[in-house]
Amino acid sequence: MSAPRFVAYETGGAREWMLARGPAENVARLLILQPLFEEMNRTRALLADLQRGLADAGIASFLVDLPGTGESERALETVRFIDWRRAAQDAAVAVGAIDGVVALRGGCLLDDAIAAPRWRLSPVAGAAVVRDLERETGETRVPLAGYAADAALIAALSGAVPLGAARTIRLNAGEADRLIGASPPWRRSEPVRDAALAAALVDDIAGWLGR
Amino acid sequence: MTKPPLPADDDQVAIDATLRAVLRDVLGLSEERAATLDEMTPLFGAMPELDSMSVVNLLGELEERLGIRIEDDEVDGSMLDTFGHLLGFVRSKAQA
C-alpha cells in the first residue's frame, strides 16, 4: 500500500529526509522539489493530494525536504543556495533511477541540477521569490519575513532563473505548455483544498510520463 | 476548466476581469462578490479579507498574471482604497 514513509538522503555531510509515497512495485519514480519559504507551507495540502494521486496511478514520488527546511535539523542560516542545488542532486542519487523531476514554483530553480526530464508548475524567478520575502518584511517588520536565511543565499537566489527544457504548467495565465484554471494555493494565507487541481496535475504528470 | 481572459482587442475588459479573478483567488471572495465590486467599493481598511499579508499576495499575483512590475513606492493607501483606484493603477501599469 502507499502509506507515506521517510527516506533518508545524505548531503553536505548530514542526513536529510524525503517523504516517499507510492507502491513498492511502481511503474515510475519521481522526485518532487517543493516551493520555497512560505509557499512551501501553503502548498502542503496540494503536495499531499498530488503524492496520493500519483500513488494511486502507480507512480512513486519522493518529496525532498531541503537542508534548513521541513524535517531538516540544519539551521537555515547555515545554508547556501549551492547547498540546495547539491541537495536536489543528492536526493535524486539516493532514490536511484528516477523517471523525472516535478518542481513547483521556486523549486524550479533547482531542478536543472538533476539530469532527468523536468515537469514544472508555475516556475518563478528567484528575484520574484526574494521580492515576496522583502514585501512580507515591509509589512511585518520581521527581517526576511521571519526566515533566518543567510544574505549570501538570498543574493544567489535573486539571480537564479529556471533553466533547461521542461514541460511547463501554469494556472490561469502566462507562457506554458498548458494552462489550468484554478486558484493558486501559494497565494492564499489559508489555502483551501482543491482536489480538482490536484487531480488535473496528476493526470498531466501521468500523461507526461507516458502512463 | 476556465479559459484565461485574454481578448487582445479589449485589454480594458480583460484587465478588469483579471483583477476580479485575482481578488477572488487571493482573498477567497465568492464569484458573486467579486462580480459586484464597483469603482467605489472600498478595499484596504474596509474589506476584512484584505490584511497586510494578503496585500503581499495580491501584488505578487498581479505582477505574475499581468506581467507587470510594481515598485514599493507605488504602493500607498490611495492605490488600494477602492476597487476603482486599484483598477486604474493596474491598467496604467499594464499599458506602460
PDB file of C-alpha atoms in Angstrom, chain A:
ATOM      1  CA  MET A   1       0.000   0.000   0.000  1.00  0.00           C
ATOM      2  CA  SER A   2       1.055   3.579  -0.107  1.00  0.00           C
ATOM      3  CA  ALA A   3       1.463   4.768   3.459  1.00  0.00           C
ATOM      4  CA  PRO A   4       3.887   7.681   3.488  1.00  0.00           C
ATOM      5  CA  ARG A   5       7.362   6.918   4.794  1.00  0.00           C
ATOM      6  CA  PHE A   6      10.520   8.906   5.379  1.00  0.00           C
ATOM      7  CA  VAL A   7      13.536   8.035   3.260  1.00  0.00           C
ATOM      8  CA  ALA A   8      16.947   9.468   4.152  1.00  0.00           C
ATOM      9  CA  TYR A   9      19.476  11.045   1.834  1.00  0.00           C
ATOM     10  CA  GLU A  10      22.954  12.332   2.616  1.00  0.00           C
ATOM     11  CA  THR A  11      24.039  15.808   1.593  1.00  0.00           C
ATOM     12  CA  GLY A  12      26.593  18.277   2.946  1.00  0.00           C
ATOM     13  CA  GLY A  13      27.782  15.669   5.440  1.00  0.00           C
ATOM     14  CA  ALA A  14      24.384  15.380   7.097  1.00  0.00           C
ATOM     15  CA  ARG A  15      21.316  13.219   6.839  1.00  0.00           C
ATOM     16  CA  GLU A  16      18.225  14.843   5.346  1.00  0.00           C
ATOM     17  CA  TRP A  17      14.795  13.439   4.563  1.00  0.00           C
ATOM     18  CA  MET A  18      12.303  12.827   1.795  1.00  0.00           C
ATOM     19  CA  LEU A  19       8.652  11.902   2.236  1.00  0.00           C
ATOM     20  CA  ALA A  20       8.021   8.920  -0.019  1.00  0.00           C
ATOM     21  CA  ARG A  21       4.639   7.726  -1.164  1.00  0.00           C
ATOM     22  CA  GLY A  22       3.633   5.080  -3.657  1.00  0.00           C
ATOM     23  CA  PRO A  23       3.686   1.342  -4.170  1.00  0.00           C
ATOM     24  CA  ALA A  24       6.992  -0.558  -3.864  1.00  0.00           C
ATOM     25  CA  GLU A  25       6.296  -2.088  -7.267  1.00  0.00           C
ATOM     26  CA  ASN A  26       5.849   1.158  -9.105  1.00  0.00           C
ATOM     27  CA  VAL A  27       5.610   1.996 -12.762  1.00  0.00           C
ATOM     28  CA  ALA A  28       7.647   5.180 -12.334  1.00  0.00           C
ATOM     29  CA  ARG A  29       9.543   7.191  -9.724  1.00  0.00           C
ATOM     30  CA  LEU A  30       9.528  10.939  -9.403  1.00  0.00           C
ATOM     31  CA  LEU A  31      11.491  13.379  -7.305  1.00  0.00           C
ATOM     32  CA  ILE A  32       9.429  16.364  -6.131  1.00  0.00           C
ATOM     33  CA  LEU A  33      11.008  19.754  -5.388  1.00  0.00           C
ATOM     34  CA  GLN A  34       8.748  21.974  -3.286  1.00  0.00           C
ATOM     35  CA  PRO A  35       8.230  25.734  -3.450  1.00  0.00           C
ATOM     36  CA  LEU A  36      10.480  27.829  -1.222  1.00  0.00           C
ATOM     37  CA  PHE A  37       9.775  29.605   2.081  1.00  0.00           C
ATOM     38  CA  GLU A  38       6.133  30.457   2.896  1.00  0.00           C
ATOM     39  CA  GLU A  39       4.855  28.977  -0.374  1.00  0.00           C
ATOM     40  CA  MET A  40       6.093  25.585   0.855  1.00  0.00           C
ATOM     41  CA  ASN A  41       3.674  25.726   3.787  1.00  0.00           C
ATOM     42  CA  ARG A  42       0.812  26.882   1.627  1.00  0.00           C
ATOM     43  CA  THR A  43       1.222  24.037  -0.857  1.00  0.00           C
ATOM     44  CA  ARG A  44       1.420  21.288   1.784  1.00  0.00           C
ATOM     45  CA  ALA A  45      -2.148  20.074   1.182  1.00  0.00           C
ATOM     46  CA  LEU A  46      -1.725  20.237  -2.601  1.00  0.00           C
ATOM     47  CA  LEU A  47       1.502  18.231  -2.405  1.00  0.00           C
ATOM     48  CA  ALA A  48      -0.110  15.623  -0.142  1.00  0.00           C
ATOM     49  CA  ASP A  49      -3.013  15.239  -2.595  1.00  0.00           C
ATOM     50  CA  LEU A  50      -0.569  15.131  -5.502  1.00  0.00           C
ATOM     51  CA  GLN A  51       1.548  12.385  -3.922  1.00  0.00           C
ATOM     52  CA  ARG A  52      -1.567  10.391  -3.046  1.00  0.00           C
ATOM     53  CA  GLY A  53      -2.975  10.744  -6.558  1.00  0.00           C
ATOM     54  CA  LEU A  54       0.327   9.730  -8.118  1.00  0.00           C
ATOM     55  CA  ALA A  55       0.494   6.686  -5.825  1.00  0.00           C
ATOM     56  CA  ASP A  56      -2.981   5.648  -6.960  1.00  0.00           C
ATOM     57  CA  ALA A  57      -1.673   5.842 -10.527  1.00  0.00           C
ATOM     58  CA  GLY A  58       1.187   3.513  -9.575  1.00  0.00           C
ATOM     59  CA  ILE A  59       3.739   6.317  -9.532  1.00  0.00           C
ATOM     60  CA  ALA A  60       6.085   6.563  -6.547  1.00  0.00           C
ATOM     61  CA  SER A  61       7.161  10.049  -5.526  1.00  0.00           C
ATOM     62  CA  PHE A  62       9.815  11.404  -3.184  1.00  0.00           C
ATOM     63  CA  LEU A  63       9.173  14.839  -1.709  1.00  0.00           C
ATOM     64  CA  VAL A  64      12.504  16.448  -0.842  1.00  0.00           C
ATOM     65  CA  ASP A  65      12.970  18.384   2.384  1.00  0.00           C
ATOM     66  CA  LEU A  66      15.909  20.647   1.555  1.00  0.00           C
ATOM     67  CA  PRO A  67      18.561  21.436   4.197  1.00  0.00           C
ATOM     68  CA  GLY A  68      17.145  24.016   6.601  1.00  0.00           C
ATOM     69  CA  THR A  69      13.510  23.210   5.692  1.00  0.00           C
ATOM     70  CA  GLY A  70      10.857  20.720   6.803  1.00  0.00           C
ATOM     71  CA  GLU A  71      12.343  17.806   8.754  1.00  0.00           C
ATOM     72  CA  SER A  72      15.914  19.071   8.355  1.00  0.00           C
ATOM     73  CA  GLU A  73      17.911  19.557  11.547  1.00  0.00           C
ATOM     74  CA  ARG A  74      20.178  22.069   9.859  1.00  0.00           C
ATOM     75  CA  ALA A  75      19.686  25.756  10.654  1.00  0.00           C
ATOM     76  CA  LEU A  76      18.529  27.705   7.595  1.00  0.00           C
ATOM     77  CA  GLU A  77      21.090  30.475   8.215  1.00  0.00           C
ATOM     78  CA  THR A  78      23.938  27.989   7.539  1.00  0.00           C
ATOM     79  CA  VAL A  79      22.545  27.019   4.129  1.00  0.00           C
ATOM     80  CA  ARG A  80      23.864  28.441   0.863  1.00  0.00           C
ATOM     81  CA  PHE A  81      21.958  28.313  -2.436  1.00  0.00           C
ATOM     82  CA  ILE A  82      24.514  25.875  -3.868  1.00  0.00           C
ATOM     83  CA  ASP A  83      23.742  23.553  -0.906  1.00  0.00           C
ATOM     84  CA  TRP A  84      20.123  23.368  -2.055  1.00  0.00           C
ATOM     85  CA  ARG A  85      21.160  22.555  -5.621  1.00  0.00           C
ATOM     86  CA  ARG A  86      23.545  19.842  -4.362  1.00  0.00           C
ATOM     87  CA  ALA A  87      20.831  18.519  -2.046  1.00  0.00           C
ATOM     88  CA  ALA A  88      18.488  18.147  -5.030  1.00  0.00           C
ATOM     89  CA  GLN A  89      21.208  16.165  -6.847  1.00  0.00           C
ATOM     90  CA  ASP A  90      21.996  14.037  -3.790  1.00  0.00           C
ATOM     91  CA  ALA A  91      18.324  13.282  -3.210  1.00  0.00           C
ATOM     92  CA  ALA A  92      17.983  12.120  -6.824  1.00  0.00           C
ATOM     93  CA  VAL A  93      21.031   9.856  -6.415  1.00  0.00           C
ATOM     94  CA  ALA A  94      19.602   8.411  -3.194  1.00  0.00           C
ATOM     95  CA  VAL A  95      16.319   7.499  -4.895  1.00  0.00           C
ATOM     96  CA  GLY A  96      18.208   5.835  -7.728  1.00  0.00           C
ATOM     97  CA  ALA A  97      16.729   5.578 -11.200  1.00  0.00           C
ATOM     98  CA  ILE A  98      14.186   8.392 -11.425  1.00  0.00           C
ATOM     99  CA  ASP A  99      11.893   8.952 -14.393  1.00  0.00           C
ATOM    100  CA  GLY A 100      11.583  12.673 -13.855  1.00  0.00           C
ATOM    101  CA  VAL A 101      11.626  15.681 -11.561  1.00  0.00           C
ATOM    102  CA  VAL A 102       8.436  17.512 -10.639  1.00  0.00           C
ATOM    103  CA  ALA A 103       9.177  21.034  -9.406  1.00  0.00           C
ATOM    104  CA  LEU A 104       6.839  23.722  -8.140  1.00  0.00           C
ATOM    105  CA  ARG A 105       7.456  27.481  -8.066  1.00  0.00           C
ATOM    106  CA  GLY A 106      10.887  28.222  -6.522  1.00  0.00           C
ATOM    107  CA  GLY A 107      11.727  24.523  -6.638  1.00  0.00           C
ATOM    108  CA  CYS A 108      12.147  25.028 -10.407  1.00  0.00           C
ATOM    109  CA  LEU A 109      15.340  26.981  -9.625  1.00  0.00           C
ATOM    110  CA  LEU A 110      16.942  23.708  -8.502  1.00  0.00           C
ATOM    111  CA  ASP A 111      15.682  21.065 -10.939  1.00  0.00           C
ATOM    112  CA  ASP A 112      18.245  21.805 -13.648  1.00  0.00           C
ATOM    113  CA  ALA A 113      20.909  20.460 -11.256  1.00  0.00           C
ATOM    114  CA  ILE A 114      19.453  16.997 -11.906  1.00  0.00           C
ATOM    115  CA  ALA A 115      19.880  15.125 -15.183  1.00  0.00           C
ATOM    116  CA  ALA A 116      16.305  13.937 -15.674  1.00  0.00           C
ATOM    117  CA  PRO A 117      13.187  15.062 -17.590  1.00  0.00           C
ATOM    118  CA  ARG A 118      11.567  18.081 -15.922  1.00  0.00           C
ATOM    119  CA  TRP A 119       7.910  18.933 -15.240  1.00  0.00           C
ATOM    120  CA  ARG A 120       7.188  22.349 -13.733  1.00  0.00           C
ATOM    121  CA  LEU A 121       4.218  24.031 -12.105  1.00  0.00           C
ATOM    122  CA  SER A 122       4.258  27.835 -12.302  1.00  0.00           C
ATOM    123  CA  PRO A 123       8.030  28.301 -12.304  1.00  0.00           C
ATOM    124  CA  VAL A 124       9.158  31.585 -10.814  1.00  0.00           C
ATOM    125  CA  ALA A 125      12.384  33.595 -10.993  1.00  0.00           C
ATOM    126  CA  GLY A 126      14.443  33.845  -7.828  1.00  0.00           C
ATOM    127  CA  ALA A 127      14.122  37.637  -7.929  1.00  0.00           C
ATOM    128  CA  ALA A 128      10.338  37.335  -7.542  1.00  0.00           C
ATOM    129  CA  VAL A 129      10.754  34.928  -4.597  1.00  0.00           C
ATOM    130  CA  VAL A 130      13.048  37.454  -2.920  1.00  0.00           C
ATOM    131  CA  ARG A 131      10.677  40.337  -3.712  1.00  0.00           C
ATOM    132  CA  ASP A 132       7.835  38.486  -1.943  1.00  0.00           C
ATOM    133  CA  LEU A 133      10.078  37.959   1.094  1.00  0.00           C
ATOM    134  CA  GLU A 134      11.041  41.633   1.134  1.00  0.00           C
ATOM    135  CA  ARG A 135       7.415  42.735   0.827  1.00  0.00           C
ATOM    136  CA  GLU A 136       6.437  40.498   3.739  1.00  0.00           C
ATOM    137  CA  THR A 137       9.295  42.054   5.674  1.00  0.00           C
ATOM    138  CA  GLY A 138       7.963  45.505   4.899  1.00  0.00           C
ATOM    139  CA  GLU A 139       4.526  44.528   6.154  1.00  0.00           C
ATOM    140  CA  THR A 140       5.517  42.550   9.230  1.00  0.00           C
ATOM    141  CA  ARG A 141       8.765  44.394  10.176  1.00  0.00           C
ATOM    142  CA  VAL A 142      10.301  40.985  10.781  1.00  0.00           C
ATOM    143  CA  PRO A 143      13.589  40.529   8.878  1.00  0.00           C
ATOM    144  CA  LEU A 144      13.052  38.438   5.748  1.00  0.00           C
ATOM    145  CA  ALA A 145       9.537  37.575   6.809  1.00  0.00           C
ATOM    146  CA  GLY A 146      10.795  35.561   9.755  1.00  0.00           C
ATOM    147  CA  TYR A 147      13.108  33.330   7.712  1.00  0.00           C
ATOM    148  CA  ALA A 148      16.655  33.411   9.115  1.00  0.00           C
ATOM    149  CA  ALA A 149      18.207  32.965   5.695  1.00  0.00           C
ATOM    150  CA  ASP A 150      21.835  33.877   5.026  1.00  0.00           C
ATOM    151  CA  ALA A 151      22.421  37.030   2.965  1.00  0.00           C
ATOM    152  CA  ALA A 152      24.513  35.014   0.509  1.00  0.00           C
ATOM    153  CA  LEU A 153      21.643  32.589  -0.055  1.00  0.00           C
ATOM    154  CA  ILE A 154      19.287  35.484  -0.758  1.00  0.00           C
ATOM    155  CA  ALA A 155      21.815  37.110  -3.111  1.00  0.00           C
ATOM    156  CA  ALA A 156      22.330  33.885  -5.075  1.00  0.00           C
ATOM    157  CA  LEU A 157      18.592  33.247  -5.158  1.00  0.00           C
ATOM    158  CA  SER A 158      17.977  36.742  -6.569  1.00  0.00           C
ATOM    159  CA  GLY A 159      19.983  35.898  -9.678  1.00  0.00           C
ATOM    160  CA  ALA A 160      18.550  32.432 -10.228  1.00  0.00           C
ATOM    161  CA  VAL A 161      16.109  31.656 -13.050  1.00  0.00           C
ATOM    162  CA  PRO A 162      14.562  28.356 -14.169  1.00  0.00           C
ATOM    163  CA  LEU A 163      16.877  26.776 -16.745  1.00  0.00           C
ATOM    164  CA  GLY A 164      16.662  23.989 -19.274  1.00  0.00           C
ATOM    165  CA  ALA A 165      13.831  22.348 -21.133  1.00  0.00           C
ATOM    166  CA  ALA A 166      10.708  21.362 -19.208  1.00  0.00           C
ATOM    167  CA  ARG A 167       7.027  20.660 -19.616  1.00  0.00           C
ATOM    168  CA  THR A 168       5.505  23.746 -18.005  1.00  0.00           C
ATOM    169  CA  ILE A 169       2.032  24.050 -16.475  1.00  0.00           C
ATOM    170  CA  ARG A 170       0.703  27.383 -15.217  1.00  0.00           C
ATOM    171  CA  LEU A 171      -2.522  28.424 -13.579  1.00  0.00           C
ATOM    172  CA  ASN A 172      -4.777  30.875 -15.456  1.00  0.00           C
ATOM    173  CA  ALA A 173      -2.210  32.849 -17.456  1.00  0.00           C
ATOM    174  CA  GLY A 174       1.338  33.037 -18.720  1.00  0.00           C
ATOM    175  CA  GLU A 175       3.560  31.127 -21.107  1.00  0.00           C
ATOM    176  CA  ALA A 176       3.062  27.429 -20.650  1.00  0.00           C
ATOM    177  CA  ASP A 177       2.539  24.118 -22.417  1.00  0.00           C
ATOM    178  CA  ARG A 178      -0.829  24.008 -20.671  1.00  0.00           C
ATOM    179  CA  LEU A 179      -2.920  26.445 -18.639  1.00  0.00           C
ATOM    180  CA  ILE A 180      -5.197  25.189 -15.881  1.00  0.00           C
ATOM    181  CA  GLY A 181      -7.895  27.454 -14.434  1.00  0.00           C
ATOM    182  CA  ALA A 182      -7.509  27.312 -10.648  1.00  0.00           C
ATOM    183  CA  SER A 183      -6.753  29.445  -7.615  1.00  0.00           C
ATOM    184  CA  PRO A 184      -3.036  29.320  -6.823  1.00  0.00           C
ATOM    185  CA  PRO A 185      -2.856  27.927  -3.259  1.00  0.00           C
ATOM    186  CA  TRP A 186       0.566  29.549  -2.736  1.00  0.00           C
ATOM    187  CA  ARG A 187      -1.108  32.982  -2.819  1.00  0.00           C
ATOM    188  CA  ARG A 188      -3.601  32.248  -0.061  1.00  0.00           C
ATOM    189  CA  SER A 189      -2.786  32.894   3.607  1.00  0.00           C
ATOM    190  CA  GLU A 190      -5.041  29.963   4.445  1.00  0.00           C
ATOM    191  CA  PRO A 191      -5.269  27.773   1.361  1.00  0.00           C
ATOM    192  CA  VAL A 192      -8.357  25.702   0.784  1.00  0.00           C
ATOM    193  CA  ARG A 193      -8.076  22.165  -0.512  1.00  0.00           C
ATOM    194  CA  ASP A 194      -8.546  21.866  -4.271  1.00  0.00           C
ATOM    195  CA  ALA A 195      -8.972  18.213  -5.189  1.00  0.00           C
ATOM    196  CA  ALA A 196      -9.778  19.093  -8.820  1.00  0.00           C
ATOM    197  CA  LEU A 197      -6.458  20.911  -9.227  1.00  0.00           C
ATOM    198  CA  ALA A 198      -4.505  18.017  -7.698  1.00  0.00           C
ATOM    199  CA  ALA A 199      -6.325  15.546  -9.967  1.00  0.00           C
ATOM    200  CA  ALA A 200      -5.605  17.659 -13.072  1.00  0.00           C
ATOM    201  CA  LEU A 201      -1.920  17.796 -12.163  1.00  0.00           C
ATOM    202  CA  VAL A 202      -1.746  14.042 -11.533  1.00  0.00           C
ATOM    203  CA  ASP A 203      -3.350  13.422 -14.947  1.00  0.00           C
ATOM    204  CA  ASP A 204      -0.897  15.728 -16.658  1.00  0.00           C
ATOM    205  CA  ILE A 205       2.119  14.156 -14.958  1.00  0.00           C
ATOM    206  CA  ALA A 206       0.910  10.639 -15.766  1.00  0.00           C
ATOM    207  CA  GLY A 207       0.435  11.644 -19.404  1.00  0.00           C
ATOM    208  CA  TRP A 208       3.835  13.278 -19.477  1.00  0.00           C
ATOM    209  CA  LEU A 209       5.414  10.070 -18.188  1.00  0.00           C
ATOM    210  CA  GLY A 210       3.512   8.177 -20.889  1.00  0.00           C
ATOM    211  CA  ARG A 211       1.488   6.233 -18.321  1.00  0.00           C
TER     212      ARG A 211
END
